[in-house]
Short mmCIF file of C-alpha atoms and ligand atoms in Angstrom, two decimals:
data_model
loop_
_atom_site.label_atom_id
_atom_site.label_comp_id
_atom_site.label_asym_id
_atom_site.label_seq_id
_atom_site.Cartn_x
_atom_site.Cartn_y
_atom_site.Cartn_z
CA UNK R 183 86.67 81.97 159.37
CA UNK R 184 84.20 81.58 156.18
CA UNK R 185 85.62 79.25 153.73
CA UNK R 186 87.18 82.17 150.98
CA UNK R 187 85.38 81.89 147.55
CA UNK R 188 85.97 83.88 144.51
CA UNK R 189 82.26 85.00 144.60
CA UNK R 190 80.06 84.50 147.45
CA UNK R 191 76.78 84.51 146.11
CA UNK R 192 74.95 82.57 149.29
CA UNK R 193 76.46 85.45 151.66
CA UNK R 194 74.80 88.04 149.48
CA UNK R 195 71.59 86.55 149.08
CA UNK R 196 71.36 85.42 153.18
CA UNK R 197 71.27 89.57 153.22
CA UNK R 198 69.00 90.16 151.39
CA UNK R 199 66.60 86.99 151.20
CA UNK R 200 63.29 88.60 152.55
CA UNK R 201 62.67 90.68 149.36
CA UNK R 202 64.28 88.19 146.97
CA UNK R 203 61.97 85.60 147.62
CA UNK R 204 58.79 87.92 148.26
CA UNK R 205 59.73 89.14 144.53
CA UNK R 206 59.82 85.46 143.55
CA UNK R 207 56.76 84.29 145.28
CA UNK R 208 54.85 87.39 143.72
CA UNK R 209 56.19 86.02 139.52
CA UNK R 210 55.26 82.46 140.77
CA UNK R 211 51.43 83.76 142.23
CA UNK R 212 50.87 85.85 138.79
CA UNK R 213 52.04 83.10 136.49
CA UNK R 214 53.35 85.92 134.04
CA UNK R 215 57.11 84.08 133.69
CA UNK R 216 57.39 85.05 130.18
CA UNK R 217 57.54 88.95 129.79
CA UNK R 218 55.80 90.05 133.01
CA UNK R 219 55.56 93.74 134.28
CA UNK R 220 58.74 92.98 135.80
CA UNK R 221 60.59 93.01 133.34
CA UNK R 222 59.68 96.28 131.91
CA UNK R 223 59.74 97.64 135.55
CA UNK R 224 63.35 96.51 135.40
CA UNK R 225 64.21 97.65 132.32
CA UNK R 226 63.35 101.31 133.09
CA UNK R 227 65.31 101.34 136.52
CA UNK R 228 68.12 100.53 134.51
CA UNK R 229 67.82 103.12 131.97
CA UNK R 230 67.64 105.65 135.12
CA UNK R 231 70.22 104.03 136.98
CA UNK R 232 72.42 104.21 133.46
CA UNK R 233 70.80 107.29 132.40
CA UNK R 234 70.24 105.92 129.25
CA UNK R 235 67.62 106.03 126.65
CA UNK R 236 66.80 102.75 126.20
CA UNK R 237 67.51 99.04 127.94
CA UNK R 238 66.48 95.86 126.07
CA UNK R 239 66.63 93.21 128.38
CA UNK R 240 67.86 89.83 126.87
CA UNK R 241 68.61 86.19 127.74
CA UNK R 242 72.05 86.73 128.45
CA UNK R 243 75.30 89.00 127.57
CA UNK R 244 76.40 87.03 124.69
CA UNK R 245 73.21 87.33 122.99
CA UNK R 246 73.24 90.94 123.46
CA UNK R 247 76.34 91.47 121.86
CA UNK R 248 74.45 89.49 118.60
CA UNK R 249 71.56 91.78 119.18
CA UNK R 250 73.51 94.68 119.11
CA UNK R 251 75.88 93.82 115.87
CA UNK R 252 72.17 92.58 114.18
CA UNK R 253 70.77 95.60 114.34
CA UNK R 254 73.65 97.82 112.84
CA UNK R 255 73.13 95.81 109.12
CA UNK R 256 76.63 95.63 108.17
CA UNK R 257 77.35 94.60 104.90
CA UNK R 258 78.49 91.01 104.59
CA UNK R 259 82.42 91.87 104.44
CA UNK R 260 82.31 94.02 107.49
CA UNK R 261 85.33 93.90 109.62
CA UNK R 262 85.25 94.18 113.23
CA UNK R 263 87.61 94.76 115.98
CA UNK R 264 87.44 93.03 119.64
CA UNK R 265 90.60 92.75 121.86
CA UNK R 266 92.27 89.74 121.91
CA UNK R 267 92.79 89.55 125.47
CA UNK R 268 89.07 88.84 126.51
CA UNK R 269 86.28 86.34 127.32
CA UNK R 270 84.98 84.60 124.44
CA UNK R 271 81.74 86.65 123.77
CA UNK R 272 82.76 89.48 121.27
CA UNK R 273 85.04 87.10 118.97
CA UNK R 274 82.46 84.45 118.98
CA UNK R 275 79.64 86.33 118.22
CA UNK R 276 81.64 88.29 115.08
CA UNK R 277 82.51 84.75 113.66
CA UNK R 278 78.55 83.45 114.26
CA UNK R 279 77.54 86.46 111.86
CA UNK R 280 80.16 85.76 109.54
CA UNK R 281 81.85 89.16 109.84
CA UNK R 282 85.64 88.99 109.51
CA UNK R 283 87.60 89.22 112.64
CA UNK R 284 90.12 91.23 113.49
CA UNK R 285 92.09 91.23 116.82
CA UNK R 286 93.86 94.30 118.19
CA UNK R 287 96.07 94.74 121.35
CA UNK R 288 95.54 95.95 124.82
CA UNK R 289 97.22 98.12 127.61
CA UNK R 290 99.74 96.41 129.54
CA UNK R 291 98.51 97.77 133.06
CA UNK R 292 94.59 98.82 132.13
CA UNK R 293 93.94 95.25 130.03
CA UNK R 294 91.37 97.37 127.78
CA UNK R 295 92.22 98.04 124.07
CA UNK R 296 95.32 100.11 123.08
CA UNK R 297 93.49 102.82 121.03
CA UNK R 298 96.51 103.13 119.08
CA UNK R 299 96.72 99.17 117.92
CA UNK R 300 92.95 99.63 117.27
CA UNK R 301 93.95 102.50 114.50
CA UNK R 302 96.50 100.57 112.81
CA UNK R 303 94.18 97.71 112.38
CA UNK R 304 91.62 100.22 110.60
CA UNK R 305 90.69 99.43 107.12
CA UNK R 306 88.24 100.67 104.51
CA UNK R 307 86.41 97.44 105.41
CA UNK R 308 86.36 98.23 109.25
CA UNK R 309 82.49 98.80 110.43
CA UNK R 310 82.54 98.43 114.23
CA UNK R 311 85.19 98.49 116.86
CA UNK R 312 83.68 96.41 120.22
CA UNK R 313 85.44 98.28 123.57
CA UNK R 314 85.28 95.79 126.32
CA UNK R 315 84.98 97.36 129.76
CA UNK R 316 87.66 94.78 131.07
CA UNK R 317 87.66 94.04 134.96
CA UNK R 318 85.81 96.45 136.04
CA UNK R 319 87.18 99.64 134.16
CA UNK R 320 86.43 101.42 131.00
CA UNK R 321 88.45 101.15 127.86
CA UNK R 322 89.64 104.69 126.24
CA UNK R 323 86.39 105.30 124.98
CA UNK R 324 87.83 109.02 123.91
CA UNK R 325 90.20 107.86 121.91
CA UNK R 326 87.78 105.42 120.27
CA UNK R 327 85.10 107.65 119.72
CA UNK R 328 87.02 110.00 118.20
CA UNK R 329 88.70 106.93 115.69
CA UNK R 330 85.22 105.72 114.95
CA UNK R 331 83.78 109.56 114.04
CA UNK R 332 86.91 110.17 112.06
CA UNK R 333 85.88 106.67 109.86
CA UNK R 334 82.17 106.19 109.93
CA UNK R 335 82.63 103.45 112.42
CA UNK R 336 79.99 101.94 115.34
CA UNK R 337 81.53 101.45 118.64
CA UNK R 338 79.70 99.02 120.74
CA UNK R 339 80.43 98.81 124.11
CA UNK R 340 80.45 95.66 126.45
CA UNK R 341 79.88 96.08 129.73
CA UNK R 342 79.11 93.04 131.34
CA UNK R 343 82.26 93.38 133.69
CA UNK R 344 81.64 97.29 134.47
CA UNK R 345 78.42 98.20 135.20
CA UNK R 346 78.03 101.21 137.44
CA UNK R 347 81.63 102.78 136.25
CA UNK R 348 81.61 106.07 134.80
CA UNK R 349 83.97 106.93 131.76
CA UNK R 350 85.62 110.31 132.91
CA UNK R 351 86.06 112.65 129.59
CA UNK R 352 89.27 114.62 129.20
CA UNK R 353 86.96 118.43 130.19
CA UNK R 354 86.09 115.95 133.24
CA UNK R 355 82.34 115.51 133.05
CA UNK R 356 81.56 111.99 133.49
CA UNK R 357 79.05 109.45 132.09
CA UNK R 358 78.00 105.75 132.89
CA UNK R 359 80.06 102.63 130.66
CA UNK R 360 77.60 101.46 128.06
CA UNK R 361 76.16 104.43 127.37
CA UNK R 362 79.17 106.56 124.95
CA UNK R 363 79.42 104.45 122.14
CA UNK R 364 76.28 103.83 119.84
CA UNK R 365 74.99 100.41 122.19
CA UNK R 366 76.11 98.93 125.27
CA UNK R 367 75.90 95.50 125.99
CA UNK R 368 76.08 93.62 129.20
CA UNK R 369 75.49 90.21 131.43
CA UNK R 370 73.90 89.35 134.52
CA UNK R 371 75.56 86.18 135.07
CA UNK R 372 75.26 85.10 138.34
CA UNK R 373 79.12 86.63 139.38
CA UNK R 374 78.56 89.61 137.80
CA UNK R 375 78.82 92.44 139.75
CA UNK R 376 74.80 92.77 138.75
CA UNK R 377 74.10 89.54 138.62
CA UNK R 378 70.51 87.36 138.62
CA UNK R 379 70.19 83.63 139.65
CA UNK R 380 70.67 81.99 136.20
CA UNK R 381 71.45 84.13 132.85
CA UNK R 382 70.55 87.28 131.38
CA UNK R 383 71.37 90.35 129.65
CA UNK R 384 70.64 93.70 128.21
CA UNK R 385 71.28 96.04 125.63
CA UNK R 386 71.58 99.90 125.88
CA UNK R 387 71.53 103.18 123.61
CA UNK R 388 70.23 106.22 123.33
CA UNK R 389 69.07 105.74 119.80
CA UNK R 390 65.70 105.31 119.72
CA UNK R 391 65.78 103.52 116.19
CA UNK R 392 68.28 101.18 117.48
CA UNK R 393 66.42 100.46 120.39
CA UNK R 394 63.28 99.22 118.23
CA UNK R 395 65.73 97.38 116.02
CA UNK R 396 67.15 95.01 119.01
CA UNK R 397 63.36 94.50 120.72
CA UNK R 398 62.55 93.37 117.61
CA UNK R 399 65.45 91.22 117.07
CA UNK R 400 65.28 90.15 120.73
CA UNK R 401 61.83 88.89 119.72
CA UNK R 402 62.02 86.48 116.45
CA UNK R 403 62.00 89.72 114.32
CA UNK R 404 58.72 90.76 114.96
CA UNK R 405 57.35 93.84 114.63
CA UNK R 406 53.67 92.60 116.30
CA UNK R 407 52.69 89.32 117.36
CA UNK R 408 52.68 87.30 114.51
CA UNK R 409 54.26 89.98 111.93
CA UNK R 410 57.77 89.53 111.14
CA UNK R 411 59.57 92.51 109.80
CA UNK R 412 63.37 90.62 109.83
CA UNK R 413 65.13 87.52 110.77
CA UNK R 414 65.75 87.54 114.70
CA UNK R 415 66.37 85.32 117.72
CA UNK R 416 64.28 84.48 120.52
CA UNK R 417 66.49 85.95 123.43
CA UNK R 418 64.26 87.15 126.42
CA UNK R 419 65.58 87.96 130.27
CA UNK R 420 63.05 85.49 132.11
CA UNK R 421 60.35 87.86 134.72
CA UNK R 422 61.33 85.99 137.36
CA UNK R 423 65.47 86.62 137.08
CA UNK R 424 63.92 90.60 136.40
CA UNK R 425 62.29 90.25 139.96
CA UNK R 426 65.79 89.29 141.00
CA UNK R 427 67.49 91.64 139.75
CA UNK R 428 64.93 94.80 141.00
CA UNK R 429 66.58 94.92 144.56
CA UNK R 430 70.01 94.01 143.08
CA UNK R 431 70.18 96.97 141.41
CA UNK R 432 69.03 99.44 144.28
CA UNK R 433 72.07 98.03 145.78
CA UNK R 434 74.40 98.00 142.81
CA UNK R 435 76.45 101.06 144.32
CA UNK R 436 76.71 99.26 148.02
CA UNK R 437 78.01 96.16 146.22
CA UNK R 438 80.77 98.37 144.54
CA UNK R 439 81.59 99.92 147.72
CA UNK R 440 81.87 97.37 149.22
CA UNK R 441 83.96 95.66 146.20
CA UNK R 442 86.53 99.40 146.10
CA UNK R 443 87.04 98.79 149.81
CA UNK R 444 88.17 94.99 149.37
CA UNK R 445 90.11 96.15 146.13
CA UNK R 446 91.54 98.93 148.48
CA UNK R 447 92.59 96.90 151.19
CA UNK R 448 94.52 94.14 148.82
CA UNK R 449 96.07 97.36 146.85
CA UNK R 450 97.41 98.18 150.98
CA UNK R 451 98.68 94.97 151.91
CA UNK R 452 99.87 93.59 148.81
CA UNK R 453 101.86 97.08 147.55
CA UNK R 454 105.04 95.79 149.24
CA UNK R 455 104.94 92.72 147.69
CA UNK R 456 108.04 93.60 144.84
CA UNK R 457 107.18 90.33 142.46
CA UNK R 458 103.54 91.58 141.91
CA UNK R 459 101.85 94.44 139.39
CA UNK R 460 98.61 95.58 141.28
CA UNK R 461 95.55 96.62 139.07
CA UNK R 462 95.98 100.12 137.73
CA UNK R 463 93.19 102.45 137.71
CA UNK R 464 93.06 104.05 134.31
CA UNK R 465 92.79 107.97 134.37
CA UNK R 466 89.56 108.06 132.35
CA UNK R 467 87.67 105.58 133.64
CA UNK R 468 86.32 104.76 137.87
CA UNK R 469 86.90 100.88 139.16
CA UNK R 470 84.12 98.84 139.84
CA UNK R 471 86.22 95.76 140.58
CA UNK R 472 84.66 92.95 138.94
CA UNK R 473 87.65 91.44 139.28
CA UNK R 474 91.15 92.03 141.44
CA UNK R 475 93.62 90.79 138.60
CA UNK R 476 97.80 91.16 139.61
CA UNK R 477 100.38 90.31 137.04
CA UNK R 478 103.13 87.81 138.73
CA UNK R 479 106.85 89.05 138.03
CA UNK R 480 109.65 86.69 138.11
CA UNK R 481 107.91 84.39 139.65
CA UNK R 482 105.76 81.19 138.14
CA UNK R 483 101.75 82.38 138.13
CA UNK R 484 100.39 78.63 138.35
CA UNK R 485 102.88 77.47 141.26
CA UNK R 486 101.41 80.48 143.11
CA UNK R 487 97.84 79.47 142.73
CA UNK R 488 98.92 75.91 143.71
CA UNK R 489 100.35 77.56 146.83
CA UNK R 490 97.32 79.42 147.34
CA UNK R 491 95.26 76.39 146.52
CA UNK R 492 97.12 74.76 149.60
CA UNK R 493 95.64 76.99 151.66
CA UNK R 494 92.08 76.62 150.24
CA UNK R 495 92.48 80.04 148.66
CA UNK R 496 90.88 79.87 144.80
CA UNK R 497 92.27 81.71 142.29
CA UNK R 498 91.30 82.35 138.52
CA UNK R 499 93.24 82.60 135.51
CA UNK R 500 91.16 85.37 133.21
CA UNK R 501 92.14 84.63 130.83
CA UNK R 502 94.73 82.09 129.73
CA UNK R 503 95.03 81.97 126.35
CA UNK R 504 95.20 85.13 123.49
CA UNK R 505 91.45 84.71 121.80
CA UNK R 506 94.34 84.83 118.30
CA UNK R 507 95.79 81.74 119.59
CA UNK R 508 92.58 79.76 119.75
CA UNK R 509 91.89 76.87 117.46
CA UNK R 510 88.61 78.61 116.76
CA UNK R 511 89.44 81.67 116.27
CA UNK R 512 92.96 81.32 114.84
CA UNK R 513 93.05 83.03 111.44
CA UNK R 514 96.41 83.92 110.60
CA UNK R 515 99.10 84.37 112.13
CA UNK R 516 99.82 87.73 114.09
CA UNK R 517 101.88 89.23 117.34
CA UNK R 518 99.69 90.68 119.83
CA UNK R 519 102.62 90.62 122.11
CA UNK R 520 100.87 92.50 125.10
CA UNK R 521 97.99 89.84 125.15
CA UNK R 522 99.94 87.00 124.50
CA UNK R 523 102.49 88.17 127.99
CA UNK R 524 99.55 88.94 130.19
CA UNK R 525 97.96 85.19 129.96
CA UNK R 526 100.96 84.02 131.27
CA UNK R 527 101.59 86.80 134.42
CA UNK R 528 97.64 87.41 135.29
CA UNK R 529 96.12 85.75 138.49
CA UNK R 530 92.50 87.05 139.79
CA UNK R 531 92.44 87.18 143.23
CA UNK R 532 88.69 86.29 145.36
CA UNK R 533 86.96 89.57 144.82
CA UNK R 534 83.24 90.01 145.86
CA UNK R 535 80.99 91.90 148.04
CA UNK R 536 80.69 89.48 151.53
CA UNK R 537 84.74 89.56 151.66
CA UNK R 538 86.10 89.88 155.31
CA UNK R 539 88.68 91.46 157.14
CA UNK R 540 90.17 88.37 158.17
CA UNK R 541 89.71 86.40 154.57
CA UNK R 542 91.64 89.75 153.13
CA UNK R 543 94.36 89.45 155.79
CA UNK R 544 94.54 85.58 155.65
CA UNK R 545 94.71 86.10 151.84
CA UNK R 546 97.35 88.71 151.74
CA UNK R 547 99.41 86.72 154.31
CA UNK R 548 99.48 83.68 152.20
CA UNK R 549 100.51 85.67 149.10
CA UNK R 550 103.23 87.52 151.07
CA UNK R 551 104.46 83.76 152.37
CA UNK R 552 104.74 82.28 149.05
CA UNK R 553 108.45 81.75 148.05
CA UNK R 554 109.62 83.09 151.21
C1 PLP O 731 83.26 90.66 128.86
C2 PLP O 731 82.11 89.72 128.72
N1 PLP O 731 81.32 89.81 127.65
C3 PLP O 731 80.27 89.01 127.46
C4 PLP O 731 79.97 88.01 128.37
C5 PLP O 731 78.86 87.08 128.07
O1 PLP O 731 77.85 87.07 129.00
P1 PLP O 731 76.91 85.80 129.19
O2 PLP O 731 77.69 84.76 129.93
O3 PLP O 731 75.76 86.33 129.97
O4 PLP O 731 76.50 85.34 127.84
C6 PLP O 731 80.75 87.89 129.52
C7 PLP O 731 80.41 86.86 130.51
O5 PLP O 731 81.12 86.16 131.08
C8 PLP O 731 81.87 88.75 129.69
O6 PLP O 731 82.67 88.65 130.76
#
């Protein structure tokens, strides 16, 4: 058997190497690495793939979350709300602009915000509320529209865990993550479930003013070469990742597939198992499984990785510390109690597209052995 990774990029790429490197060779023959037609070319596949308006590509996911909050000009006391039980991206990119932070809770089985916590933490100050697509499933973007129409708010949407999910509204009509709230960010880190060979990122919306706002940002600010119309950054998705990413994305909804049916077959074996909370599919939102996270009952979450460790099984803790708890980030002192439990129970199991039969049942078996 394959040694068992978390993400096996090499076993993806052996599939589909011919066209990957004939899309290489062709950015290396034209010499265009800096905003070549690819990158355009890619940009608009997107946008139809999203059905979107617009897609700014970027240089990476964290970068389009600055983008995004740059171009909504929010006065200088602005509060904004992220989760607390998250990757870095949101929180970090709020306290780079200055804006004041403010943490709310998540759902204890869908790890996206609790719409409700979100409301209480409202204020006359609140500007933007940032719904991160945890996992690989959509937070209640309902709930959170509705909250942000009802106050004036923006709701910006990162989905650089979630691309390809549709948000399913209560009348059940259906649209892609990233493109309900007023701009969608997301990554293409190499794990991602869209992911290049190095870093970038994009930003989405169906407003075409917003759109111009973030190319411009995305490009020093300028309105032409040369003419600078604001203060921006230089964040630009490199051709030759774009070339990467062109025959990634015709095989985005293979790669999920393939992702539901690993997610499906862990969700089988692993259902028994009494000490374990599987992944819950929220009813509003499909799974794209960017990651297989269980919650560990009872039992002690880092002895089980070191017994999965033994038998060269990796694990991942996402994520485990509350962002509120951080040293950097650590502002005052409030209970997120939902956050603060789930870095303590959560475990992230190997979850990618290459995943085999036998890795699964291996897997499974050495879960199912441990404490027995
Ligand atoms: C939820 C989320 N937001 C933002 C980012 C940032 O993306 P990048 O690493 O491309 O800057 C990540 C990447 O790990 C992420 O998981």
């Amino acid at each position: 058997m394959k040694p068992i990774q978390m993400v096996d990029l090499q076993g993806q790429y052996e599939a589909i190497k011919d066209e990957i490197d004939a899309g290489i060779a062709q950015v290396i023959r034209s010499a265009k690495f800096i905003n070549g037609p690819e990158v355009g070319l890619f940009e608009k596949e997107l946008a139809d793939y999203l059905d979107a308006g617009h897609v700014v590509a970027c240089a990476n996911g964290t970068d389009a979350l600055q983008i995004a909050l740059m171009a909504l000009d929010l006065p200088p006391d602005a509060e904004i709300i992220v989760p607390a039980f998250n990757y870095v991206a949101a929180a970090e990119v709020v306290a780079l602009l200055k804006y004041k932070l403010v943490f709310a809770d998540v759902h204890p089985r869908y790890f996206t915000l609790d719409s409700e916590d979100v409301r209480r933490r409202v204020t006359p100050k609140t500007k933007v509320i940032i719904a991160v697509h945890l996992f690989g499933q959509g937070a209640p973007m309902e709930e959170l529209m509705k909250l942000a129409h009802e106050h004036g708010l923006y709701v910006i949407e990162d989905n650089a865990q979630s691309i390809g999910a549709d948000y399913i509204f209560s009348d059940g009509s259906r649209k892609r993550l990233g493109t309900i709230g007023h701009i969608g960010t997301t990554s293409f880190f190499p794990s991602k479930n869209l992911g290049c060979y190095g870093d970038g990122g994009a930003v989405i919306t169906n407003d075409a003013h917003l759109a111009s706002a973030m190319r411009s940002i995305a490009s020093h600010g300028q309105s032409k070469k040369y003419y600078y119309q604001r203060v921006g950054i230089n964040s630009r998705l490199d051709t030759l990742q774009a070339a990467i990413l062109r025959p990634k994305l015709k095989r985005l909804d293979e790669y999920i597939i393939r992702r539901r049916e690993a997610a499906d077959f862990y969700n089988r074996h692993l259902q028994q198992v009494d000490w374990l909370i599987l992944p819950e599919c929220a009813p509003y939102s499909t799974h794209v499984y960017h990651q297989y996270t269980v919650q560990v009952k009872e039992k002690n979450r880092d002895n089980l990785a070191a017994h999965l460790a033994a038998f060269q099984i990796p694990t991942m803790v996402y994520y485990p510390e509350a962002l509120h708890k951080a040293p950097a980030y650590h502002r005052q002192e409030i209970s997120l109690p939902v956050a603060e439990a789930l870095t303590s129970s959560v475990i992230s199991l190997p979850m990618h597209t290459e995943l085999t039969h036998d890795q699964l049942t291996y897997i499974c078996d050495a879960i199912k052995s441990y404490g027995t």
